[in-house]
Amino acid sequence: MMFAKLLHPPKWVLFVVPPVGLAALICVFAAHREKSAPAYLVYGLSAYALCILLAAVPKTAKRIRSGVINSRMAQALASSAIGGRYLRDLAFRGSVGIYRGMAANFFYVIFRVVAGIRYASVWFISMAVYYLVLGGLRAYLVFSYRRRNTKNETLCYRRTAWLLFLLNIPMGGMIVLMVRTNSGFSYPGHIIYLSALYTFYTMVTSIRNLVTFRKVGSPILSAAKILDFVAAMMSILGLQSAMISRFSAGGDGYRKLMNAITGGVVYAIVIVIAVYMLLWDRKRRKEARFCEQV
């Protein structure tokens, strides 16, 4: 009960604590007092501010969605066939999300390839390969969803599980490069704070979608949301690398150690997810065969 009250404080706390925490954090870094006693209090306040902001995201998003749906623009959108279906049909929104994710992945591939050639960066090229494989998986889901039936959906889900092992190859390459060459992400100025908020938002959203779209009963949409979760975990790894590079005084050794630990955890989680998908698919097929025999 006490934990719930701390995580969901009154509204005035949401409007006061995060801005104060951010301002104090900026002052600490600007004054180069990262290791002072007050700095650790500021770190704690900032962590608490981030927690209550993330806890407020679902309720806030629901209110925003409700306001958007009731707006005149949304009503005009709902009057059209496609717009109305997008607002009311969760499965249709999920299918649109696959197209959106695929397009974003391939755009990122082009961007990273150009940047890799321009700066002769193996790191950028490795990221391009990772997003190419991820985009390829999403393209396969798009193709399968357009030709879906009960048998094809189950087959697509199983193949996606096997393809996650393929995705682990460029993921592993990125992680090895981060550790061995001390490569990583970097953000200019205060963009890193916005990146942190966006990264945590995508992680929370991906976890929520894993649960939400599982209820739809479409293995393909469930597989798509699993890919979103995997991408969000890689974003967390990238954010950690950027924050250590920007704020940590531990040196290259500390950065390599933390990247190795977090990268190894992410790599292992993807393997566990793939194995779970295969076991779940196997159980589902056994149940289907049993029902046919009965």
mmCIF file of C-alpha atoms in Angstrom:
data_model
loop_
_atom_site.group_PDB
_atom_site.id
_atom_site.type_symbol
_atom_site.label_atom_id
_atom_site.label_comp_id
_atom_site.label_asym_id
_atom_site.label_seq_id
_atom_site.Cartn_x
_atom_site.Cartn_y
_atom_site.Cartn_z
ATOM 1 C CA MET A 1 0.000 0.000 0.000
ATOM 2 C CA MET A 2 2.776 2.421 0.932
ATOM 3 C CA PHE A 3 4.740 1.473 -2.212
ATOM 4 C CA ALA A 4 1.686 2.146 -4.388
ATOM 5 C CA LYS A 5 1.248 5.596 -2.846
ATOM 6 C CA LEU A 6 4.918 6.393 -3.448
ATOM 7 C CA LEU A 7 4.673 5.239 -7.054
ATOM 8 C CA HIS A 8 1.390 7.078 -7.676
ATOM 9 C CA PRO A 9 1.683 10.323 -5.685
ATOM 10 C CA PRO A 10 -0.694 13.333 -5.913
ATOM 11 C CA LYS A 11 -0.663 15.295 -9.168
ATOM 12 C CA TRP A 12 1.223 18.231 -7.684
ATOM 13 C CA VAL A 13 4.163 15.912 -6.968
ATOM 14 C CA LEU A 14 4.300 14.968 -10.659
ATOM 15 C CA PHE A 15 4.465 18.629 -11.620
ATOM 16 C CA VAL A 16 7.086 19.558 -8.999
ATOM 17 C CA VAL A 17 9.501 16.671 -8.422
ATOM 18 C CA PRO A 18 10.571 15.852 -12.046
ATOM 19 C CA PRO A 19 11.403 19.484 -13.012
ATOM 20 C CA VAL A 20 13.224 20.032 -9.721
ATOM 21 C CA GLY A 21 15.127 16.773 -10.117
ATOM 22 C CA LEU A 22 16.104 17.599 -13.704
ATOM 23 C CA ALA A 23 17.227 21.123 -12.780
ATOM 24 C CA ALA A 24 19.266 19.813 -9.836
ATOM 25 C CA LEU A 25 20.833 17.129 -12.036
ATOM 26 C CA ILE A 26 21.875 19.708 -14.628
ATOM 27 C CA CYS A 27 23.386 21.894 -11.890
ATOM 28 C CA VAL A 28 25.402 18.972 -10.525
ATOM 29 C CA PHE A 29 26.871 18.137 -13.928
ATOM 30 C CA ALA A 30 27.442 21.782 -14.845
ATOM 31 C CA ALA A 31 29.366 22.324 -11.586
ATOM 32 C CA HIS A 32 31.288 19.021 -12.025
ATOM 33 C CA ARG A 33 30.201 17.845 -8.563
ATOM 34 C CA GLU A 34 29.209 14.319 -9.645
ATOM 35 C CA LYS A 35 30.874 12.654 -6.623
ATOM 36 C CA SER A 36 29.790 15.086 -3.903
ATOM 37 C CA ALA A 37 27.366 14.080 -1.142
ATOM 38 C CA PRO A 38 24.516 16.320 -2.422
ATOM 39 C CA ALA A 39 24.956 14.763 -5.874
ATOM 40 C CA TYR A 40 23.886 11.341 -4.597
ATOM 41 C CA LEU A 41 20.740 12.884 -3.110
ATOM 42 C CA VAL A 42 20.037 14.441 -6.504
ATOM 43 C CA TYR A 43 20.587 11.061 -8.189
ATOM 44 C CA GLY A 44 18.048 9.495 -5.848
ATOM 45 C CA LEU A 45 15.540 12.277 -6.475
ATOM 46 C CA SER A 46 16.032 11.956 -10.240
ATOM 47 C CA ALA A 47 15.537 8.186 -10.101
ATOM 48 C CA TYR A 48 12.330 8.632 -8.104
ATOM 49 C CA ALA A 49 11.123 11.294 -10.566
ATOM 50 C CA LEU A 50 11.715 8.910 -13.472
ATOM 51 C CA CYS A 51 9.843 6.099 -11.696
ATOM 52 C CA ILE A 52 6.720 8.178 -10.996
ATOM 53 C CA LEU A 53 6.759 9.554 -14.540
ATOM 54 C CA LEU A 54 6.874 6.047 -16.009
ATOM 55 C CA ALA A 55 4.160 4.891 -13.605
ATOM 56 C CA ALA A 56 1.954 7.754 -14.789
ATOM 57 C CA VAL A 57 2.470 6.981 -18.486
ATOM 58 C CA PRO A 58 -0.347 4.385 -18.936
ATOM 59 C CA LYS A 59 -3.008 6.528 -17.243
ATOM 60 C CA THR A 60 -1.836 9.675 -19.025
ATOM 61 C CA ALA A 61 -1.753 7.905 -22.379
ATOM 62 C CA LYS A 62 -5.275 6.625 -21.785
ATOM 63 C CA ARG A 63 -6.520 10.144 -21.046
ATOM 64 C CA ILE A 64 -4.773 11.544 -24.099
ATOM 65 C CA ARG A 65 -6.191 8.772 -26.266
ATOM 66 C CA SER A 66 -9.659 9.418 -24.885
ATOM 67 C CA GLY A 67 -9.299 13.147 -25.573
ATOM 68 C CA VAL A 68 -8.031 12.509 -29.082
ATOM 69 C CA ILE A 69 -10.856 10.101 -29.830
ATOM 70 C CA ASN A 70 -13.417 12.656 -28.678
ATOM 71 C CA SER A 71 -11.850 15.515 -30.650
ATOM 72 C CA ARG A 72 -13.357 16.803 -33.877
ATOM 73 C CA MET A 73 -10.383 15.641 -35.908
ATOM 74 C CA ALA A 74 -10.741 12.125 -34.516
ATOM 75 C CA GLN A 75 -14.461 12.142 -35.203
ATOM 76 C CA ALA A 76 -13.754 13.119 -38.792
ATOM 77 C CA LEU A 77 -11.122 10.377 -38.964
ATOM 78 C CA ALA A 78 -13.533 7.858 -37.467
ATOM 79 C CA SER A 79 -16.096 8.676 -40.142
ATOM 80 C CA SER A 80 -13.743 7.266 -42.796
ATOM 81 C CA ALA A 81 -13.544 3.521 -43.282
ATOM 82 C CA ILE A 82 -9.819 3.128 -42.610
ATOM 83 C CA GLY A 83 -9.681 5.729 -39.831
ATOM 84 C CA GLY A 84 -12.640 4.241 -38.003
ATOM 85 C CA ARG A 85 -11.188 0.777 -38.252
ATOM 86 C CA TYR A 86 -7.834 1.998 -36.912
ATOM 87 C CA LEU A 87 -9.476 3.598 -33.872
ATOM 88 C CA ARG A 88 -11.747 0.668 -33.051
ATOM 89 C CA ASP A 89 -9.892 -2.454 -34.229
ATOM 90 C CA LEU A 90 -6.915 -3.445 -32.068
ATOM 91 C CA ALA A 91 -5.784 -6.125 -34.509
ATOM 92 C CA PHE A 92 -5.800 -3.628 -37.383
ATOM 93 C CA ARG A 93 -3.709 -1.186 -35.327
ATOM 94 C CA GLY A 94 -1.274 -3.999 -34.656
ATOM 95 C CA SER A 95 -0.952 -4.770 -38.374
ATOM 96 C CA VAL A 96 -0.330 -1.086 -39.136
ATOM 97 C CA GLY A 97 2.359 -1.132 -36.444
ATOM 98 C CA ILE A 98 4.189 -3.930 -38.307
ATOM 99 C CA TYR A 99 4.305 -1.831 -41.486
ATOM 100 C CA ARG A 100 5.458 1.223 -39.531
ATOM 101 C CA GLY A 101 8.196 -0.716 -37.758
ATOM 102 C CA MET A 102 9.387 -2.291 -41.008
ATOM 103 C CA ALA A 103 9.586 1.086 -42.781
ATOM 104 C CA ALA A 104 11.459 2.671 -39.850
ATOM 105 C CA ASN A 105 13.935 -0.223 -39.753
ATOM 106 C CA PHE A 106 14.792 -0.017 -43.454
ATOM 107 C CA PHE A 107 15.118 3.771 -43.277
ATOM 108 C CA TYR A 108 17.544 3.317 -40.376
ATOM 109 C CA VAL A 109 19.488 0.750 -42.404
ATOM 110 C CA ILE A 110 20.033 3.293 -45.198
ATOM 111 C CA PHE A 111 21.018 5.975 -42.701
ATOM 112 C CA ARG A 112 23.550 3.762 -40.908
ATOM 113 C CA VAL A 113 25.046 2.412 -44.150
ATOM 114 C CA VAL A 114 25.578 5.953 -45.463
ATOM 115 C CA ALA A 115 27.047 7.038 -42.106
ATOM 116 C CA GLY A 116 29.241 3.927 -41.969
ATOM 117 C CA ILE A 117 30.671 4.575 -45.439
ATOM 118 C CA ARG A 118 31.039 8.301 -44.766
ATOM 119 C CA TYR A 119 32.970 7.816 -41.510
ATOM 120 C CA ALA A 120 34.494 4.397 -42.316
ATOM 121 C CA SER A 121 32.836 3.050 -39.162
ATOM 122 C CA VAL A 122 32.499 -0.688 -38.588
ATOM 123 C CA TRP A 123 30.210 0.166 -35.665
ATOM 124 C CA PHE A 124 27.674 1.926 -37.935
ATOM 125 C CA ILE A 125 27.831 -0.921 -40.442
ATOM 126 C CA SER A 126 27.174 -3.476 -37.687
ATOM 127 C CA MET A 127 24.126 -1.470 -36.613
ATOM 128 C CA ALA A 128 22.938 -1.392 -40.226
ATOM 129 C CA VAL A 129 23.197 -5.207 -40.430
ATOM 130 C CA TYR A 130 21.246 -5.572 -37.171
ATOM 131 C CA TYR A 131 18.430 -3.297 -38.385
ATOM 132 C CA LEU A 132 18.446 -5.011 -41.777
ATOM 133 C CA VAL A 133 17.814 -8.403 -40.175
ATOM 134 C CA LEU A 134 15.201 -6.906 -37.837
ATOM 135 C CA GLY A 135 13.498 -5.199 -40.783
ATOM 136 C CA GLY A 136 13.614 -8.468 -42.715
ATOM 137 C CA LEU A 137 11.837 -10.252 -39.868
ATOM 138 C CA ARG A 138 9.147 -7.573 -39.838
ATOM 139 C CA ALA A 139 8.794 -7.784 -43.622
ATOM 140 C CA TYR A 140 8.245 -11.535 -43.256
ATOM 141 C CA LEU A 141 5.526 -10.841 -40.668
ATOM 142 C CA VAL A 142 3.876 -8.356 -43.052
ATOM 143 C CA PHE A 143 3.902 -10.917 -45.874
ATOM 144 C CA SER A 144 2.536 -13.651 -43.601
ATOM 145 C CA TYR A 145 -0.154 -11.436 -42.082
ATOM 146 C CA ARG A 146 -1.542 -10.547 -45.518
ATOM 147 C CA ARG A 147 -1.901 -14.271 -46.321
ATOM 148 C CA ARG A 148 -2.862 -15.367 -42.846
ATOM 149 C CA ASN A 149 -4.965 -18.295 -41.768
ATOM 150 C CA THR A 150 -4.819 -20.446 -38.655
ATOM 151 C CA LYS A 151 -2.148 -22.773 -40.047
ATOM 152 C CA ASN A 152 -0.001 -20.019 -41.560
ATOM 153 C CA GLU A 153 -0.105 -17.902 -38.384
ATOM 154 C CA THR A 154 1.206 -20.780 -36.298
ATOM 155 C CA LEU A 155 3.915 -21.514 -38.862
ATOM 156 C CA CYS A 156 4.938 -17.840 -38.987
ATOM 157 C CA TYR A 157 5.164 -17.684 -35.197
ATOM 158 C CA ARG A 158 7.406 -20.758 -35.123
ATOM 159 C CA ARG A 159 9.643 -19.479 -37.900
ATOM 160 C CA THR A 160 9.953 -16.104 -36.184
ATOM 161 C CA ALA A 161 11.207 -17.923 -33.089
ATOM 162 C CA TRP A 162 13.914 -19.626 -35.162
ATOM 163 C CA LEU A 163 14.742 -16.347 -36.906
ATOM 164 C CA LEU A 164 15.395 -14.742 -33.518
ATOM 165 C CA PHE A 165 18.476 -16.956 -33.326
ATOM 166 C CA LEU A 166 19.521 -15.406 -36.655
ATOM 167 C CA LEU A 167 18.914 -11.928 -35.219
ATOM 168 C CA ASN A 168 21.220 -12.820 -32.344
ATOM 169 C CA ILE A 169 24.166 -12.963 -34.777
ATOM 170 C CA PRO A 170 24.257 -9.208 -35.610
ATOM 171 C CA MET A 171 23.186 -8.441 -32.036
ATOM 172 C CA GLY A 172 26.143 -10.419 -30.755
ATOM 173 C CA GLY A 173 28.408 -8.636 -33.228
ATOM 174 C CA MET A 174 27.250 -5.238 -31.944
ATOM 175 C CA ILE A 175 27.780 -6.277 -28.336
ATOM 176 C CA VAL A 176 31.270 -7.632 -29.063
ATOM 177 C CA LEU A 177 32.197 -4.401 -30.858
ATOM 178 C CA MET A 178 30.895 -2.342 -27.930
ATOM 179 C CA VAL A 179 33.075 -4.289 -25.533
ATOM 180 C CA ARG A 180 36.244 -4.865 -27.571
ATOM 181 C CA THR A 181 36.489 -1.506 -29.364
ATOM 182 C CA ASN A 182 34.697 0.555 -26.710
ATOM 183 C CA SER A 183 32.164 1.678 -29.311
ATOM 184 C CA GLY A 184 28.750 2.920 -28.320
ATOM 185 C CA PHE A 185 26.079 5.548 -28.627
ATOM 186 C CA SER A 186 26.498 9.237 -27.847
ATOM 187 C CA TYR A 187 24.013 12.109 -27.735
ATOM 188 C CA PRO A 188 24.815 15.819 -27.900
ATOM 189 C CA GLY A 189 23.812 18.252 -25.175
ATOM 190 C CA HIS A 190 20.705 17.467 -23.193
ATOM 191 C CA ILE A 191 19.322 15.195 -25.941
ATOM 192 C CA ILE A 192 20.441 12.294 -23.762
ATOM 193 C CA TYR A 193 17.664 13.094 -21.250
ATOM 194 C CA LEU A 194 15.006 13.044 -23.961
ATOM 195 C CA SER A 195 16.511 9.844 -25.305
ATOM 196 C CA ALA A 196 16.315 8.285 -21.833
ATOM 197 C CA LEU A 197 12.635 9.198 -21.471
ATOM 198 C CA TYR A 198 11.841 7.868 -24.948
ATOM 199 C CA THR A 199 13.795 4.651 -24.372
ATOM 200 C CA PHE A 200 12.018 3.889 -21.103
ATOM 201 C CA TYR A 201 8.691 4.789 -22.723
ATOM 202 C CA THR A 202 9.280 2.324 -25.571
ATOM 203 C CA MET A 203 10.238 -0.379 -23.063
ATOM 204 C CA VAL A 204 7.080 0.166 -20.995
ATOM 205 C CA THR A 205 4.943 0.303 -24.153
ATOM 206 C CA SER A 206 6.480 -2.866 -25.581
ATOM 207 C CA ILE A 207 5.806 -4.780 -22.349
ATOM 208 C CA ARG A 208 2.216 -3.532 -22.259
ATOM 209 C CA ASN A 209 1.698 -4.490 -25.908
ATOM 210 C CA LEU A 210 3.035 -7.976 -25.240
ATOM 211 C CA VAL A 211 0.136 -8.503 -22.844
ATOM 212 C CA THR A 212 -2.483 -6.564 -24.819
ATOM 213 C CA PHE A 213 -1.944 -8.188 -28.213
ATOM 214 C CA ARG A 214 -1.695 -11.657 -26.724
ATOM 215 C CA LYS A 215 -5.427 -11.310 -26.000
ATOM 216 C CA VAL A 216 -6.143 -10.702 -29.698
ATOM 217 C CA GLY A 217 -5.288 -14.331 -30.411
ATOM 218 C CA SER A 218 -3.062 -13.668 -33.435
ATOM 219 C CA PRO A 219 0.341 -15.401 -33.226
ATOM 220 C CA ILE A 220 1.720 -13.057 -35.910
ATOM 221 C CA LEU A 221 0.803 -9.919 -33.966
ATOM 222 C CA SER A 222 2.239 -11.493 -30.811
ATOM 223 C CA ALA A 223 5.475 -12.198 -32.693
ATOM 224 C CA ALA A 224 5.552 -8.566 -33.894
ATOM 225 C CA LYS A 225 5.278 -7.281 -30.337
ATOM 226 C CA ILE A 226 8.037 -9.645 -29.249
ATOM 227 C CA LEU A 227 10.274 -8.037 -31.894
ATOM 228 C CA ASP A 228 9.334 -4.623 -30.489
ATOM 229 C CA PHE A 229 10.393 -5.819 -27.028
ATOM 230 C CA VAL A 230 13.725 -7.117 -28.362
ATOM 231 C CA ALA A 231 14.358 -3.776 -30.095
ATOM 232 C CA ALA A 232 13.504 -1.940 -26.862
ATOM 233 C CA MET A 233 16.055 -4.032 -24.935
ATOM 234 C CA MET A 234 18.745 -3.119 -27.448
ATOM 235 C CA SER A 235 17.761 0.532 -26.997
ATOM 236 C CA ILE A 236 18.261 0.135 -23.237
ATOM 237 C CA LEU A 237 21.760 -1.241 -23.927
ATOM 238 C CA GLY A 238 22.514 1.711 -26.194
ATOM 239 C CA LEU A 239 21.214 4.185 -23.616
ATOM 240 C CA GLN A 240 23.392 2.625 -20.915
ATOM 241 C CA SER A 241 26.439 2.966 -23.147
ATOM 242 C CA ALA A 242 25.647 6.631 -23.852
ATOM 243 C CA MET A 243 25.001 7.492 -20.198
ATOM 244 C CA ILE A 244 28.184 5.790 -18.994
ATOM 245 C CA SER A 245 30.163 7.587 -21.677
ATOM 246 C CA ARG A 246 28.630 10.930 -20.708
ATOM 247 C CA PHE A 247 28.452 10.785 -16.921
ATOM 248 C CA SER A 248 30.620 7.995 -15.528
ATOM 249 C CA ALA A 249 34.110 8.694 -14.193
ATOM 250 C CA GLY A 250 34.925 4.984 -14.104
ATOM 251 C CA GLY A 251 36.896 5.033 -17.348
ATOM 252 C CA ASP A 252 36.919 2.683 -20.315
ATOM 253 C CA GLY A 253 37.299 -0.399 -18.153
ATOM 254 C CA TYR A 254 34.061 0.270 -16.298
ATOM 255 C CA ARG A 255 32.217 1.027 -19.528
ATOM 256 C CA LYS A 256 33.407 -2.207 -21.134
ATOM 257 C CA LEU A 257 32.442 -4.233 -18.060
ATOM 258 C CA MET A 258 28.923 -2.785 -17.867
ATOM 259 C CA ASN A 259 28.372 -3.156 -21.618
ATOM 260 C CA ALA A 260 29.526 -6.770 -21.417
ATOM 261 C CA ILE A 261 27.177 -7.547 -18.509
ATOM 262 C CA THR A 262 24.106 -5.812 -19.933
ATOM 263 C CA GLY A 263 24.848 -7.014 -23.467
ATOM 264 C CA GLY A 264 25.174 -10.578 -22.220
ATOM 265 C CA VAL A 265 21.874 -10.322 -20.356
ATOM 266 C CA VAL A 266 20.080 -8.946 -23.434
ATOM 267 C CA TYR A 267 21.606 -11.656 -25.630
ATOM 268 C CA ALA A 268 20.536 -14.372 -23.179
ATOM 269 C CA ILE A 269 17.005 -12.962 -22.852
ATOM 270 C CA VAL A 270 16.517 -13.111 -26.631
ATOM 271 C CA ILE A 271 17.562 -16.778 -26.608
ATOM 272 C CA VAL A 272 15.165 -17.494 -23.737
ATOM 273 C CA ILE A 273 12.345 -15.727 -25.616
ATOM 274 C CA ALA A 274 13.011 -17.759 -28.758
ATOM 275 C CA VAL A 275 13.035 -21.037 -26.800
ATOM 276 C CA TYR A 276 9.824 -20.033 -24.999
ATOM 277 C CA MET A 277 8.137 -19.272 -28.331
ATOM 278 C CA LEU A 278 9.122 -22.683 -29.677
ATOM 279 C CA LEU A 279 7.874 -24.460 -26.541
ATOM 280 C CA TRP A 280 4.603 -22.503 -26.597
ATOM 281 C CA ASP A 281 4.108 -23.342 -30.279
ATOM 282 C CA ARG A 282 4.829 -27.009 -29.594
ATOM 283 C CA LYS A 283 2.284 -27.061 -26.782
ATOM 284 C CA ARG A 284 -0.316 -25.345 -28.971
ATOM 285 C CA ARG A 285 0.170 -27.872 -31.802
ATOM 286 C CA LYS A 286 -0.178 -30.779 -29.383
ATOM 287 C CA GLU A 287 -3.437 -29.317 -28.064
ATOM 288 C CA ALA A 288 -4.691 -28.850 -31.643
ATOM 289 C CA ARG A 289 -3.899 -32.476 -32.549
ATOM 290 C CA PHE A 290 -5.599 -33.687 -29.380
ATOM 291 C CA CYS A 291 -8.741 -31.702 -30.214
ATOM 292 C CA GLU A 292 -8.762 -33.191 -33.744
ATOM 293 C CA GLN A 293 -8.521 -36.714 -32.366
ATOM 294 C CA VAL A 294 -11.364 -36.078 -29.928
#
